mmCIF file of C-alpha atoms and ligand atoms in Angstrom:
data_model
loop_
_atom_site.group_PDB
_atom_site.id
_atom_site.type_symbol
_atom_site.label_atom_id
_atom_site.label_comp_id
_atom_site.label_asym_id
_atom_site.label_seq_id
_atom_site.Cartn_x
_atom_site.Cartn_y
_atom_site.Cartn_z
ATOM 1 C CA MET A 1 60.668 28.131 82.261
ATOM 2 C CA LYS A 2 62.852 29.962 84.716
ATOM 3 C CA LYS A 3 65.227 27.705 86.603
ATOM 4 C CA MET A 4 64.641 27.309 90.310
ATOM 5 C CA ASN A 5 67.408 28.274 92.695
ATOM 6 C CA ILE A 6 68.024 25.321 94.985
ATOM 7 C CA MET A 7 70.456 25.576 97.844
ATOM 8 C CA VAL A 8 71.887 22.202 98.810
ATOM 9 C CA ILE A 9 73.521 22.155 102.231
ATOM 10 C CA PHE A 10 75.843 19.320 103.208
ATOM 11 C CA GLY A 11 78.351 18.284 105.875
ATOM 12 C CA GLY A 12 77.497 19.614 109.295
ATOM 13 C CA LYS A 13 78.678 19.390 112.860
ATOM 14 C CA SER A 14 77.217 15.983 113.668
ATOM 15 C CA GLY A 15 78.970 12.631 113.811
ATOM 16 C CA GLU A 16 77.207 11.818 110.549
ATOM 17 C CA HIS A 17 79.145 14.467 108.580
ATOM 18 C CA GLU A 18 80.711 11.926 106.188
ATOM 19 C CA ILE A 19 77.401 10.208 105.448
ATOM 20 C CA SER A 20 75.979 13.614 104.558
ATOM 21 C CA LEU A 21 78.804 14.228 102.057
ATOM 22 C CA ILE A 22 78.015 10.982 100.251
ATOM 23 C CA SER A 23 74.251 11.587 100.258
ATOM 24 C CA ALA A 24 74.721 15.151 98.983
ATOM 25 C CA ALA A 25 77.100 14.166 96.183
ATOM 26 C CA SER A 26 74.614 11.570 95.022
ATOM 27 C CA ILE A 27 71.723 14.066 95.078
ATOM 28 C CA LEU A 28 73.757 16.748 93.275
ATOM 29 C CA ARG A 29 74.667 14.333 90.481
ATOM 30 C CA ALA A 30 71.044 13.364 89.997
ATOM 31 C CA MET A 31 69.488 16.837 90.098
ATOM 32 C CA ASP A 32 68.263 18.059 86.732
ATOM 33 C CA LYS A 33 70.549 20.980 85.793
ATOM 34 C CA ASN A 34 68.000 22.160 83.205
ATOM 35 C CA LYS A 35 65.440 22.681 85.918
ATOM 36 C CA TYR A 36 67.594 23.710 88.810
ATOM 37 C CA ASN A 37 70.292 26.254 89.360
ATOM 38 C CA ILE A 38 72.172 24.763 92.274
ATOM 39 C CA ILE A 39 74.034 26.634 95.000
ATOM 40 C CA THR A 40 76.039 24.382 97.303
ATOM 41 C CA ILE A 41 76.954 25.236 100.850
ATOM 42 C CA GLY A 42 79.201 23.006 102.914
ATOM 43 C CA ILE A 43 79.173 23.135 106.693
ATOM 44 C CA THR A 44 82.492 22.130 108.230
ATOM 45 C CA LYS A 45 82.744 19.837 111.236
ATOM 46 C CA LYS A 46 83.372 22.954 113.289
ATOM 47 C CA GLY A 47 80.128 24.456 112.024
ATOM 48 C CA ILE A 48 81.453 27.048 109.556
ATOM 49 C CA TRP A 49 79.352 27.595 106.434
ATOM 50 C CA LYS A 50 81.233 27.846 103.150
ATOM 51 C CA LEU A 51 80.108 28.512 99.643
ATOM 52 C CA TYR A 52 81.361 25.652 97.481
ATOM 53 C CA GLU A 53 81.641 25.900 93.710
ATOM 54 C CA GLY A 54 83.963 22.976 92.927
ATOM 55 C CA PRO A 55 83.409 19.513 91.468
ATOM 56 C CA ILE A 56 80.875 17.163 93.057
ATOM 57 C CA ASP A 57 83.413 14.351 93.473
ATOM 58 C CA GLU A 58 85.427 16.488 95.835
ATOM 59 C CA ILE A 59 82.480 16.732 98.204
ATOM 60 C CA GLU A 60 82.295 12.996 98.611
ATOM 61 C CA ASN A 61 85.976 12.529 99.335
ATOM 62 C CA GLY A 62 86.070 15.426 101.790
ATOM 63 C CA ASN A 63 88.390 17.684 99.738
ATOM 64 C CA TRP A 64 85.668 20.287 99.250
ATOM 65 C CA GLU A 65 86.702 22.252 102.298
ATOM 66 C CA GLU A 66 90.260 22.732 101.068
ATOM 67 C CA ILE A 67 88.937 23.789 97.645
ATOM 68 C CA ALA A 68 86.536 26.289 99.201
ATOM 69 C CA ASP A 69 89.396 27.692 101.274
ATOM 70 C CA ARG A 70 91.609 27.993 98.202
ATOM 71 C CA ALA A 71 88.904 29.946 96.374
ATOM 72 C CA GLU A 72 88.602 32.164 99.407
ATOM 73 C CA ARG A 73 92.326 32.953 99.375
ATOM 74 C CA LYS A 74 92.477 33.428 95.618
ATOM 75 C CA GLU A 75 89.502 35.725 95.330
ATOM 76 C CA GLY A 76 90.206 37.522 98.550
ATOM 77 C CA PHE A 77 86.767 37.193 100.067
ATOM 78 C CA LYS A 78 85.636 35.485 103.201
ATOM 79 C CA ASN A 79 84.013 32.464 101.690
ATOM 80 C CA ARG A 80 80.957 32.500 103.863
ATOM 81 C CA MET A 81 77.369 33.408 103.457
ATOM 82 C CA SER A 82 74.564 34.995 105.380
ATOM 83 C CA LEU A 83 70.872 34.336 105.379
ATOM 84 C CA LEU A 84 68.983 37.578 105.691
ATOM 85 C CA PRO A 85 65.484 37.644 107.156
ATOM 86 C CA THR A 86 64.688 40.740 105.174
ATOM 87 C CA GLY A 87 60.911 40.631 105.042
ATOM 88 C CA GLU A 88 60.034 41.555 101.470
ATOM 89 C CA ASP A 89 63.039 39.811 100.039
ATOM 90 C CA ASN A 90 62.170 36.461 101.539
ATOM 91 C CA GLY A 91 64.700 33.848 100.744
ATOM 92 C CA ILE A 92 67.428 36.255 99.754
ATOM 93 C CA VAL A 93 70.850 34.992 100.618
ATOM 94 C CA THR A 94 73.990 37.063 100.509
ATOM 95 C CA LEU A 95 77.061 35.100 99.650
ATOM 96 C CA SER A 96 80.221 36.763 100.843
ATOM 97 C CA ASN A 97 81.658 36.817 97.340
ATOM 98 C CA GLY A 98 79.351 39.772 96.891
ATOM 99 C CA LYS A 99 76.597 37.902 95.093
ATOM 100 C CA THR A 100 73.016 37.946 96.264
ATOM 101 C CA GLU A 101 70.703 35.103 95.359
ATOM 102 C CA LYS A 102 67.020 34.535 95.808
ATOM 103 C CA ILE A 103 66.673 30.992 97.072
ATOM 104 C CA ASP A 104 63.522 29.114 96.074
ATOM 105 C CA VAL A 105 64.084 25.946 98.093
ATOM 106 C CA ILE A 106 66.722 24.719 100.528
ATOM 107 C CA PHE A 107 67.607 21.032 100.529
ATOM 108 C CA PRO A 108 69.389 20.323 103.835
ATOM 109 C CA VAL A 109 71.158 17.029 103.199
ATOM 110 C CA LEU A 110 72.265 16.795 106.807
ATOM 111 C CA HIS A 111 71.975 13.904 109.228
ATOM 112 C CA GLY A 112 71.914 13.885 113.013
ATOM 113 C CA PRO A 113 72.098 16.772 115.506
ATOM 114 C CA PHE A 114 72.149 20.309 113.995
ATOM 115 C CA GLY A 115 70.791 19.016 110.690
ATOM 116 C CA GLU A 116 67.987 16.615 111.314
ATOM 117 C CA ASP A 117 66.865 17.808 114.726
ATOM 118 C CA GLY A 118 64.874 20.954 113.992
ATOM 119 C CA THR A 119 67.625 23.466 114.722
ATOM 120 C CA ILE A 120 68.512 24.358 111.137
ATOM 121 C CA GLN A 121 64.852 23.966 110.182
ATOM 122 C CA GLY A 122 64.090 26.757 112.661
ATOM 123 C CA LEU A 123 66.596 28.954 110.874
ATOM 124 C CA PHE A 124 64.862 28.306 107.538
ATOM 125 C CA GLU A 125 61.499 29.142 109.111
ATOM 126 C CA MET A 126 62.907 32.456 110.328
ATOM 127 C CA MET A 127 64.215 33.072 106.818
ATOM 128 C CA ASN A 128 60.825 32.187 105.367
ATOM 129 C CA ILE A 129 62.383 29.874 102.788
ATOM 130 C CA PRO A 130 60.773 26.567 101.754
ATOM 131 C CA TYR A 131 62.918 23.553 102.669
ATOM 132 C CA VAL A 132 62.899 19.850 101.999
ATOM 133 C CA GLY A 133 61.816 17.473 104.735
ATOM 134 C CA ALA A 134 60.266 17.639 108.157
ATOM 135 C CA GLY A 135 59.558 20.880 109.994
ATOM 136 C CA VAL A 136 60.935 21.988 113.348
ATOM 137 C CA LEU A 137 58.663 19.932 115.585
ATOM 138 C CA ALA A 138 58.711 16.647 113.663
ATOM 139 C CA SER A 139 62.474 16.898 113.216
ATOM 140 C CA SER A 140 63.211 17.457 116.878
ATOM 141 C CA VAL A 141 60.710 14.932 118.176
ATOM 142 C CA ALA A 142 61.939 12.207 115.814
ATOM 143 C CA MET A 143 65.531 12.967 116.807
ATOM 144 C CA ASP A 144 64.844 12.449 120.505
ATOM 145 C CA LYS A 145 64.235 8.732 120.959
ATOM 146 C CA GLY A 146 62.865 9.230 124.477
ATOM 147 C CA ILE A 147 60.273 11.847 123.519
ATOM 148 C CA ALA A 148 59.302 10.047 120.299
ATOM 149 C CA LYS A 149 58.668 6.813 122.188
ATOM 150 C CA LYS A 150 56.540 8.531 124.780
ATOM 151 C CA LEU A 151 54.386 10.300 122.187
ATOM 152 C CA LEU A 152 53.903 7.195 120.085
ATOM 153 C CA GLN A 153 53.149 5.108 123.149
ATOM 154 C CA ALA A 154 50.328 7.519 124.006
ATOM 155 C CA ASP A 155 48.849 6.700 120.612
ATOM 156 C CA GLY A 156 49.148 2.969 121.094
ATOM 157 C CA ILE A 157 51.999 2.284 118.660
ATOM 158 C CA PRO A 158 53.607 -1.012 119.758
ATOM 159 C CA GLN A 159 57.266 -0.589 120.769
ATOM 160 C CA ALA A 160 59.893 -2.350 122.849
ATOM 161 C CA LYS A 161 59.583 -1.823 126.582
ATOM 162 C CA TYR A 162 61.714 1.239 127.433
ATOM 163 C CA ASP A 163 62.688 3.730 130.050
ATOM 164 C CA VAL A 164 64.559 7.038 130.016
ATOM 165 C CA ILE A 165 67.107 8.175 132.588
ATOM 166 C CA ARG A 166 69.294 11.228 132.942
ATOM 167 C CA PHE A 167 73.022 10.663 133.082
ATOM 168 C CA LYS A 168 73.253 13.091 136.000
ATOM 169 C CA GLN A 169 70.735 11.025 137.944
ATOM 170 C CA TYR A 170 72.884 7.947 137.310
ATOM 171 C CA LYS A 171 76.062 9.649 138.486
ATOM 172 C CA GLN A 172 74.332 10.639 141.713
ATOM 173 C CA ASP A 173 72.958 7.174 142.473
ATOM 174 C CA LYS A 174 74.657 4.488 140.387
ATOM 175 C CA THR A 175 73.590 1.501 142.504
ATOM 176 C CA GLY A 176 70.001 2.672 142.786
ATOM 177 C CA ILE A 177 69.649 3.219 139.032
ATOM 178 C CA ILE A 178 71.330 -0.089 138.147
ATOM 179 C CA GLU A 179 69.028 -1.946 140.515
ATOM 180 C CA LYS A 180 65.981 -0.199 139.074
ATOM 181 C CA ILE A 181 67.008 -1.188 135.554
ATOM 182 C CA GLU A 182 67.631 -4.777 136.627
ATOM 183 C CA ASP A 183 64.222 -4.932 138.327
ATOM 184 C CA TYR A 184 62.413 -3.690 135.255
ATOM 185 C CA PHE A 185 64.397 -5.351 132.415
ATOM 186 C CA GLU A 186 65.957 -8.723 131.679
ATOM 187 C CA TYR A 187 69.461 -8.805 130.189
ATOM 188 C CA PRO A 188 70.436 -8.117 127.474
ATOM 189 C CA VAL A 189 69.267 -4.496 127.356
ATOM 190 C CA PHE A 190 69.924 -1.802 124.776
ATOM 191 C CA ILE A 191 71.427 1.445 126.044
ATOM 192 C CA LYS A 192 71.231 4.460 123.719
ATOM 193 C CA PRO A 193 71.936 8.181 123.877
ATOM 194 C CA ALA A 194 68.514 9.801 123.310
ATOM 195 C CA ASN A 195 69.714 12.090 120.505
ATOM 196 C CA MET A 196 72.101 10.376 118.115
ATOM 197 C CA GLY A 197 72.179 8.284 114.974
ATOM 198 C CA SER A 198 74.355 5.831 113.099
ATOM 199 C CA SER A 199 74.361 3.542 116.164
ATOM 200 C CA VAL A 200 76.896 5.852 117.834
ATOM 201 C CA GLY A 201 77.034 5.317 121.599
ATOM 202 C CA ILE A 202 74.675 2.318 121.514
ATOM 203 C CA THR A 203 75.476 -0.860 123.452
ATOM 204 C CA LYS A 204 73.749 -4.177 123.914
ATOM 205 C CA ALA A 205 74.567 -4.918 127.551
ATOM 206 C CA HIS A 206 74.489 -8.534 128.701
ATOM 207 C CA ASN A 207 75.325 -8.085 132.376
ATOM 208 C CA ARG A 208 75.840 -5.535 135.114
ATOM 209 C CA LYS A 209 79.418 -4.773 134.152
ATOM 210 C CA GLU A 210 78.477 -4.097 130.533
ATOM 211 C CA LEU A 211 75.472 -2.081 131.651
ATOM 212 C CA LYS A 212 77.671 0.278 133.649
ATOM 213 C CA GLY A 213 80.062 0.729 130.731
ATOM 214 C CA ALA A 214 77.127 1.245 128.372
ATOM 215 C CA ILE A 215 75.612 4.003 130.492
ATOM 216 C CA GLU A 216 78.978 5.752 130.772
ATOM 217 C CA LEU A 217 79.401 5.568 126.995
ATOM 218 C CA ALA A 218 75.878 6.815 126.207
ATOM 219 C CA GLY A 219 76.463 9.593 128.751
ATOM 220 C CA GLU A 220 79.372 10.863 126.676
ATOM 221 C CA HIS A 221 76.923 11.616 123.869
ATOM 222 C CA ASP A 222 73.815 12.849 125.635
ATOM 223 C CA ARG A 223 72.482 13.867 129.004
ATOM 224 C CA LYS A 224 69.456 11.643 128.405
ATOM 225 C CA ILE A 225 69.735 7.886 127.995
ATOM 226 C CA VAL A 226 67.186 5.409 126.679
ATOM 227 C CA ILE A 227 67.054 1.832 127.963
ATOM 228 C CA GLU A 228 65.220 -0.788 125.953
ATOM 229 C CA GLU A 229 64.446 -4.457 126.193
ATOM 230 C CA ASN A 230 66.178 -6.527 123.548
ATOM 231 C CA ILE A 231 63.897 -7.544 120.694
ATOM 232 C CA GLY A 232 64.836 -10.764 118.983
ATOM 233 C CA GLY A 233 63.535 -10.478 115.473
ATOM 234 C CA ARG A 234 63.856 -9.092 111.969
ATOM 235 C CA GLU A 235 64.718 -5.474 111.174
ATOM 236 C CA ILE A 236 62.285 -3.993 108.697
ATOM 237 C CA GLU A 237 62.277 -0.469 107.256
ATOM 238 C CA CYS A 238 59.702 1.495 105.312
ATOM 239 C CA ALA A 239 60.082 4.728 103.310
ATOM 240 C CA VAL A 240 57.344 7.352 103.556
ATOM 241 C CA LEU A 241 56.914 10.308 101.191
ATOM 242 C CA GLY A 242 54.445 13.188 101.234
ATOM 243 C CA ASN A 243 52.814 15.889 103.296
ATOM 244 C CA ASP A 244 49.148 15.482 104.263
ATOM 245 C CA ASP A 245 48.550 12.309 102.236
ATOM 246 C CA PRO A 246 51.817 10.412 102.461
ATOM 247 C CA ILE A 247 52.558 7.185 100.658
ATOM 248 C CA ALA A 248 54.572 4.263 102.028
ATOM 249 C CA SER A 249 57.015 2.160 100.045
ATOM 250 C CA LEU A 250 57.336 -1.587 100.018
ATOM 251 C CA PRO A 251 59.293 -2.465 103.169
ATOM 252 C CA ALA A 252 62.871 -3.749 103.129
ATOM 253 C CA GLU A 253 64.832 -5.966 105.480
ATOM 254 C CA ILE A 254 68.274 -5.417 106.989
ATOM 255 C CA ILE A 255 70.230 -8.501 107.976
ATOM 256 C CA PRO A 256 73.247 -7.387 110.007
ATOM 257 C CA THR A 257 76.228 -9.688 110.422
ATOM 258 C CA ALA A 258 77.171 -8.393 113.881
ATOM 259 C CA GLU A 259 75.141 -9.054 116.993
ATOM 260 C CA PHE A 260 73.186 -5.931 116.109
ATOM 261 C CA TYR A 261 73.357 -3.266 113.397
ATOM 262 C CA ASP A 262 76.154 -1.287 115.037
ATOM 263 C CA TYR A 263 78.390 1.443 113.592
ATOM 264 C CA HIS A 264 80.994 -1.009 112.325
ATOM 265 C CA ASP A 265 78.362 -3.113 110.591
ATOM 266 C CA LYS A 266 76.697 -0.028 109.107
ATOM 267 C CA TYR A 267 79.701 1.740 107.650
ATOM 268 C CA ILE A 268 82.840 -0.346 107.836
ATOM 269 C CA ALA A 269 82.292 -4.093 107.528
ATOM 270 C CA GLY A 270 80.159 -3.893 104.397
ATOM 271 C CA THR A 271 78.787 -7.365 105.038
ATOM 272 C CA THR A 272 75.216 -6.468 105.990
ATOM 273 C CA ARG A 273 72.573 -7.896 103.666
ATOM 274 C CA PHE A 274 69.720 -5.760 102.389
ATOM 275 C CA VAL A 275 66.622 -7.372 100.999
ATOM 276 C CA VAL A 276 64.521 -4.933 98.976
ATOM 277 C CA PRO A 277 61.629 -5.495 99.025
ATOM 278 C CA ALA A 278 61.524 -7.638 102.165
ATOM 279 C CA ASP A 279 60.229 -11.161 101.892
ATOM 280 C CA LEU A 280 57.150 -10.833 104.095
ATOM 281 C CA PRO A 281 53.612 -12.199 103.987
ATOM 282 C CA GLU A 282 51.317 -9.782 102.180
ATOM 283 C CA ASP A 283 49.288 -8.891 105.262
ATOM 284 C CA THR A 284 52.477 -8.127 107.220
ATOM 285 C CA THR A 285 53.694 -5.890 104.394
ATOM 286 C CA GLU A 286 50.427 -3.991 104.453
ATOM 287 C CA LYS A 287 50.477 -3.684 108.225
ATOM 288 C CA VAL A 288 54.032 -2.309 108.157
ATOM 289 C CA ARG A 289 53.083 0.231 105.501
ATOM 290 C CA ASP A 290 49.939 1.317 107.356
ATOM 291 C CA THR A 291 51.812 1.658 110.630
ATOM 292 C CA ALA A 292 54.612 3.632 108.953
ATOM 293 C CA ILE A 293 52.058 6.129 107.627
ATOM 294 C CA LYS A 294 50.306 6.304 110.974
ATOM 295 C CA VAL A 295 53.576 7.027 112.778
ATOM 296 C CA TYR A 296 54.565 9.593 110.145
ATOM 297 C CA LYS A 297 51.311 11.462 110.628
ATOM 298 C CA LEU A 298 51.419 11.208 114.418
ATOM 299 C CA LEU A 299 54.813 12.911 114.482
ATOM 300 C CA ASP A 300 53.566 15.455 111.935
ATOM 301 C CA CYS A 301 56.274 14.578 109.421
ATOM 302 C CA THR A 302 56.419 16.199 105.995
ATOM 303 C CA GLY A 303 58.551 15.524 102.940
ATOM 304 C CA LEU A 304 60.110 12.219 103.789
ATOM 305 C CA ALA A 305 61.019 9.836 106.589
ATOM 306 C CA ARG A 306 62.277 6.313 106.982
ATOM 307 C CA VAL A 307 60.303 4.431 109.612
ATOM 308 C CA ASP A 308 62.133 1.466 111.151
ATOM 309 C CA PHE A 309 60.580 -1.574 112.797
ATOM 310 C CA PHE A 310 61.296 -4.943 114.344
ATOM 311 C CA ILE A 311 59.166 -7.968 113.645
ATOM 312 C CA GLU A 312 59.523 -10.058 116.756
ATOM 313 C CA ASP A 313 60.387 -13.728 116.454
ATOM 314 C CA GLY A 314 57.674 -15.970 117.814
ATOM 315 C CA THR A 315 55.008 -13.329 118.370
ATOM 316 C CA ASP A 316 55.261 -11.632 114.918
ATOM 317 C CA ARG A 317 54.517 -8.345 116.654
ATOM 318 C CA ILE A 318 55.409 -5.296 114.556
ATOM 319 C CA LEU A 319 57.303 -2.978 116.899
ATOM 320 C CA LEU A 320 58.355 0.529 116.001
ATOM 321 C CA ASN A 321 62.079 1.191 116.468
ATOM 322 C CA GLU A 322 62.673 4.745 115.259
ATOM 323 C CA VAL A 323 61.891 7.433 112.699
ATOM 324 C CA ASN A 324 64.620 9.114 110.615
ATOM 325 C CA THR A 325 63.539 12.396 109.046
ATOM 326 C CA MET A 326 66.644 12.696 106.848
ATOM 327 C CA PRO A 327 67.654 9.126 106.118
ATOM 328 C CA GLY A 328 70.777 8.207 104.156
ATOM 329 C CA PHE A 329 70.104 9.313 100.590
ATOM 330 C CA THR A 330 72.703 7.883 98.254
ATOM 331 C CA LYS A 331 71.392 6.027 95.235
ATOM 332 C CA ILE A 332 72.001 2.759 97.049
ATOM 333 C CA SER A 333 70.669 3.858 100.450
ATOM 334 C CA MET A 334 67.613 2.098 101.806
ATOM 335 C CA TYR A 335 65.192 4.999 101.402
ATOM 336 C CA PRO A 336 65.772 5.535 97.664
ATOM 337 C CA LYS A 337 65.992 1.797 97.043
ATOM 338 C CA MET A 338 62.643 1.171 98.721
ATOM 339 C CA MET A 339 61.053 3.987 96.708
ATOM 340 C CA ASP A 340 62.611 2.607 93.552
ATOM 341 C CA VAL A 341 61.012 -0.830 93.967
ATOM 342 C CA THR A 342 57.753 0.977 94.689
ATOM 343 C CA GLY A 343 57.971 2.763 91.328
ATOM 344 C CA ILE A 344 59.574 6.122 92.140
ATOM 345 C CA LYS A 345 62.973 6.640 90.531
ATOM 346 C CA TYR A 346 65.766 8.538 92.307
ATOM 347 C CA GLU A 347 65.581 11.609 90.043
ATOM 348 C CA ASP A 348 61.788 11.790 90.410
ATOM 349 C CA LEU A 349 62.127 11.459 94.147
ATOM 350 C CA ILE A 350 64.280 14.589 94.273
ATOM 351 C CA ASP A 351 61.768 16.514 92.134
ATOM 352 C CA ARG A 352 58.933 15.392 94.368
ATOM 353 C CA LEU A 353 60.739 16.403 97.537
ATOM 354 C CA ILE A 354 61.323 19.882 96.150
ATOM 355 C CA ALA A 355 57.672 20.140 95.098
ATOM 356 C CA LEU A 356 56.551 18.980 98.557
ATOM 357 C CA ALA A 357 58.719 21.651 100.189
ATOM 358 C CA ILE A 358 56.982 24.335 98.134
ATOM 359 C CA GLU A 359 53.545 22.850 98.770
ATOM 360 C CA ARG A 360 54.101 22.869 102.531
ATOM 361 C CA PHE A 361 55.430 26.409 102.453
ATOM 362 C CA ASN A 362 52.480 27.711 100.448
ATOM 363 C CA GLU A 363 49.962 26.009 102.713
ATOM 364 C CA ARG A 364 51.519 27.571 105.765
ATOM 365 C CA ASN A 365 51.598 31.048 104.294
HETATM 366 N N1 LIG B 401 65.407 -2.808 121.426
HETATM 367 C C1 LIG B 401 66.231 -3.362 120.526
HETATM 368 N N2 LIG B 401 66.268 -4.711 120.367
HETATM 369 C C2 LIG B 401 67.112 -5.279 119.454
HETATM 370 N N3 LIG B 401 67.952 -4.590 118.679
HETATM 371 C C3 LIG B 401 67.966 -3.248 118.796
HETATM 372 C C4 LIG B 401 67.110 -2.568 119.711
HETATM 373 N N4 LIG B 401 67.333 -1.246 119.603
HETATM 374 C C5 LIG B 401 68.292 -1.101 118.664
HETATM 375 N N5 LIG B 401 68.695 -2.295 118.177
HETATM 376 C C6 LIG B 401 69.759 -2.496 117.188
HETATM 377 O O1 LIG B 401 70.618 -1.368 117.204
HETATM 378 C C7 LIG B 401 70.587 -0.680 115.945
HETATM 379 C C8 LIG B 401 70.686 0.820 116.144
HETATM 380 O O2 LIG B 401 69.650 1.274 116.983
HETATM 381 P P1 LIG B 401 68.717 2.479 116.579
HETATM 382 O O3 LIG B 401 67.747 2.686 117.693
HETATM 383 O O4 LIG B 401 68.141 2.242 115.247
HETATM 384 O O5 LIG B 401 69.723 3.706 116.584
HETATM 385 P P2 LIG B 401 70.278 4.676 115.419
HETATM 386 O O6 LIG B 401 69.440 5.903 115.502
HETATM 387 O O7 LIG B 401 71.670 4.954 115.821
HETATM 388 O O8 LIG B 401 70.149 3.964 114.115
HETATM 389 C C9 LIG B 401 69.311 -1.149 115.305
HETATM 390 O O9 LIG B 401 69.397 -1.055 113.905
HETATM 391 C C10 LIG B 401 69.234 -2.597 115.782
HETATM 392 O O10 LIG B 401 70.118 -3.449 115.069
HETATM 393 MG MG1 LIG B 402 68.461 3.059 113.340
#
């Protein structure tokens, strides 16, 4: 059988660049080299695309860029690439080393803005190349916490009480906005930039002073800010895989050591506990899985997504927190671990994602 040409794209302009490098290295190691001919493209933090042909380990530790640059100098070509929407030659990519490749599937292993938010997906649509994961709409809706909440609310998905403000509005009328928030919410409240990830720019504000600081901080990351009531409870996640008939994994639980699962707790402290699968009553497990699938379909997700919930102390309400269309994907990340305990091994997961990308593409054409 002819090998498939898979283009794996990693890095990117978002604050989650480093997470992408680790996810991509893990995926590249696991991909079956007998089945796939792999072309790797790194996107620098500045947004420059570079063809990368060096060792996988050097992606993870960030040295890939220097190696790509060295190859560029040595071989005397501009180490970049172009995607050509050439009609008949769909999926043809010209690498600036003179080579032209027909790409069968693109695997964008990118998290956050410009990777997970529909922008690069739009580029792939224009190119007419199948790609792993959610399409333009699902990607962008899931990325925008304000829009996602509003859409899911319309469909009756239980969520924390929330509101959305514009940072500009706040700057014009600070007192008015603060008073409105205090009328509607009890402290503590969560303040989040609408379009971010990795807990960047998120604050749990306990009083007016912290609230002001929190809004200023969120405003550095986005023009739109989401305010949420604090949910005291357990953090439960569920992995979903598929296109029209998705399956949901056994859920898992995250037990942060900080007051909430903030950036430090996620990536630096290393003290968070992960319980996979989560210790939940059977009916709760089933309800989480059903809701995860419902949410996935409502947002029109394809490929994969991790759907995150809270289970509220006292009431046991299952509240949706957020949907991640390109969740962390190292071998020990939550998404692969949840799929693993559900019976889908990491290597099989990658094969399935590639097959789902082709299935979706064929159905749309
Ligand atoms: N309404 C809330 N109540 C309690 N904790 C919350 C709430 N919203 C967020 N958190 C905490 O903040 C973390 C990050 O928030 P989240 O909305 O998941 O943003 P991100 O997209 O950055 O992961 C969550 O994992 C959770 O620990
Ligand atoms: Mg989250």
